[in-house]
């Protein structure tokens, strides 16, 4: 005779299911969002002032951040930095995107297959000796993306640029990139 109501017996099962869902939800990594890096080397955007109007702008993303998004976030930070410093436009002097990878090696299962020797017969009968033949598992190595870093060397300016084709309007660029992110 069961004196406990059925719903009480379901509690441990439901609790276990909820814990599993939470763990699986935490295990998936989302792409790095547009945010300031807390420390040097952290994910997010950062910058270093090189001269009065020249900066190195960097956006570092995790393994799920694609190249286009990392570049767009670096451009967005360059535009915001340009406006914050009282300039109206910037030009890109140099740019670089680095994808950091690591090697992941996997070893398949080992197998054992006996090797049979030659059959010999004597007074007491015939015998076929065998010895173990060990075969190692298949070893595969592949490169897996760890993170991505988009770096821009920018020069900021005011007024009419000398070569307007290579110039980004800081306010317009920020407006164009911000809604997408």
XYZ file of C-alpha atoms in Angstrom, residues 2-179:
178
model
C 1.398 3.337 -1.088
C 0.613 6.125 1.387
C 2.364 8.882 -0.613
C 0.510 10.701 -3.365
C 1.824 10.046 -6.899
C 2.985 13.647 -7.470
C 5.446 13.396 -4.551
C 7.083 10.395 -6.196
C 7.560 12.462 -9.365
C 9.537 15.201 -7.585
C 12.928 13.420 -7.637
C 12.498 12.586 -11.327
C 11.507 16.142 -12.210
C 14.380 17.541 -10.164
C 16.846 15.270 -11.946
C 15.453 16.307 -15.343
C 15.751 19.999 -14.446
C 19.370 19.560 -13.337
C 20.215 17.788 -16.606
C 18.574 20.544 -18.665
C 20.511 23.212 -16.783
C 23.809 21.397 -17.269
C 23.233 20.891 -20.992
C 22.195 24.518 -21.357
C 25.382 25.719 -19.670
C 27.606 23.552 -21.824
C 26.784 25.365 -25.061
C 28.930 28.412 -25.759
C 27.423 31.388 -27.553
C 29.470 33.770 -29.715
C 31.149 36.629 -27.865
C 28.850 39.638 -27.540
C 29.838 43.266 -28.154
C 31.353 44.176 -24.792
C 34.513 45.682 -23.358
C 37.298 43.247 -22.480
C 37.774 43.314 -18.703
C 41.519 42.604 -18.851
C 44.181 42.332 -21.522
C 43.589 39.073 -23.422
C 39.923 38.715 -22.404
C 37.113 38.404 -24.929
C 35.559 41.675 -26.091
C 36.849 44.947 -27.526
C 39.858 46.965 -26.415
C 42.107 49.685 -27.778
C 45.544 51.192 -27.304
C 46.334 54.820 -28.113
C 49.478 55.025 -30.266
C 49.503 58.771 -30.949
C 47.136 61.710 -30.581
C 44.803 60.456 -33.326
C 45.981 56.897 -33.934
C 44.733 53.766 -32.170
C 45.021 50.004 -32.368
C 41.472 48.623 -31.962
C 41.024 44.913 -31.209
C 38.029 42.621 -30.842
C 38.645 39.129 -29.493
C 35.905 36.512 -29.812
C 35.521 32.915 -28.715
C 35.427 29.809 -30.921
C 31.803 30.462 -31.932
C 32.407 34.043 -33.094
C 32.772 34.171 -36.864
C 35.266 36.338 -38.750
C 32.690 38.795 -40.095
C 31.220 39.429 -36.658
C 34.663 39.970 -35.088
C 35.559 42.476 -37.827
C 32.224 44.287 -37.480
C 32.670 44.580 -33.710
C 36.188 46.003 -34.200
C 34.774 48.516 -36.716
C 31.938 49.452 -34.353
C 34.379 50.107 -31.514
C 36.594 52.147 -33.868
C 33.568 54.278 -34.820
C 32.509 54.791 -31.187
C 36.083 55.613 -30.149
C 36.414 58.111 -33.005
C 33.229 59.953 -31.970
C 34.143 59.825 -28.265
C 37.458 61.559 -29.033
C 35.788 64.392 -30.972
C 36.703 63.187 -34.460
C 34.231 62.679 -37.298
C 35.928 60.027 -39.429
C 38.657 57.403 -39.408
C 40.687 55.510 -41.949
C 42.110 52.013 -41.592
C 45.884 52.019 -41.955
C 46.274 48.283 -41.356
C 44.024 45.362 -40.453
C 44.558 41.769 -39.452
C 42.425 38.819 -38.395
C 44.005 35.954 -36.475
C 42.272 32.658 -35.829
C 43.902 30.787 -32.962
C 43.627 27.016 -33.191
C 44.670 24.032 -31.133
C 45.400 20.474 -32.195
C 42.989 17.844 -30.902
C 44.227 14.255 -31.117
C 41.906 11.280 -30.873
C 42.916 7.653 -30.616
C 40.512 4.974 -31.812
C 40.059 1.635 -30.066
C 42.847 -0.962 -30.070
C 42.219 -4.381 -31.550
C 43.651 -7.817 -30.906
C 43.693 -10.497 -33.589
C 45.564 -13.736 -32.978
C 48.226 -14.769 -35.468
C 48.146 -18.489 -36.178
C 51.313 -20.458 -36.657
C 51.978 -23.594 -38.673
C 50.124 -26.774 -37.642
C 52.388 -29.557 -36.409
C 51.359 -33.132 -35.675
C 52.994 -35.567 -33.298
C 52.219 -38.753 -31.381
C 49.636 -37.082 -29.164
C 47.843 -35.173 -31.923
C 48.117 -31.948 -33.876
C 48.592 -28.426 -32.554
C 48.314 -24.964 -34.124
C 50.102 -22.353 -32.025
C 48.775 -18.792 -31.995
C 50.124 -15.563 -30.566
C 48.351 -12.272 -29.958
C 48.774 -9.557 -32.562
C 48.000 -6.137 -31.137
C 46.927 -3.360 -33.456
C 46.810 0.163 -32.049
C 43.836 2.389 -32.639
C 43.756 4.913 -35.442
C 45.243 8.258 -34.396
C 43.670 11.370 -35.909
C 44.645 14.972 -35.278
C 42.607 17.955 -36.352
C 42.775 21.677 -35.706
C 39.927 23.221 -33.733
C 39.285 26.980 -33.517
C 39.951 28.382 -30.043
C 39.293 32.086 -30.618
C 39.422 34.857 -33.204
C 40.940 38.326 -33.034
C 40.281 41.199 -35.428
C 42.746 44.080 -35.167
C 42.542 47.508 -36.832
C 45.131 50.285 -36.890
C 43.118 53.478 -37.383
C 43.874 57.151 -37.862
C 41.131 59.595 -36.851
C 40.381 62.929 -38.468
C 38.061 65.959 -38.573
C 36.632 68.027 -41.402
C 37.046 67.090 -45.058
C 39.263 64.034 -45.585
C 41.945 64.167 -48.314
C 40.908 60.807 -49.773
C 37.199 60.339 -49.020
C 37.037 56.877 -50.654
C 39.108 55.266 -47.899
C 37.388 57.013 -44.991
C 34.669 55.741 -42.660
C 32.153 58.240 -41.274
C 32.141 57.343 -37.573
C 28.496 58.205 -36.830
C 27.074 56.537 -39.943
C 29.135 53.400 -39.465
C 28.088 53.094 -35.812
C 24.429 53.521 -36.814
C 24.757 50.845 -39.508
C 26.518 48.295 -37.309
C 24.709 48.844 -33.998
C 21.217 47.560 -35.002
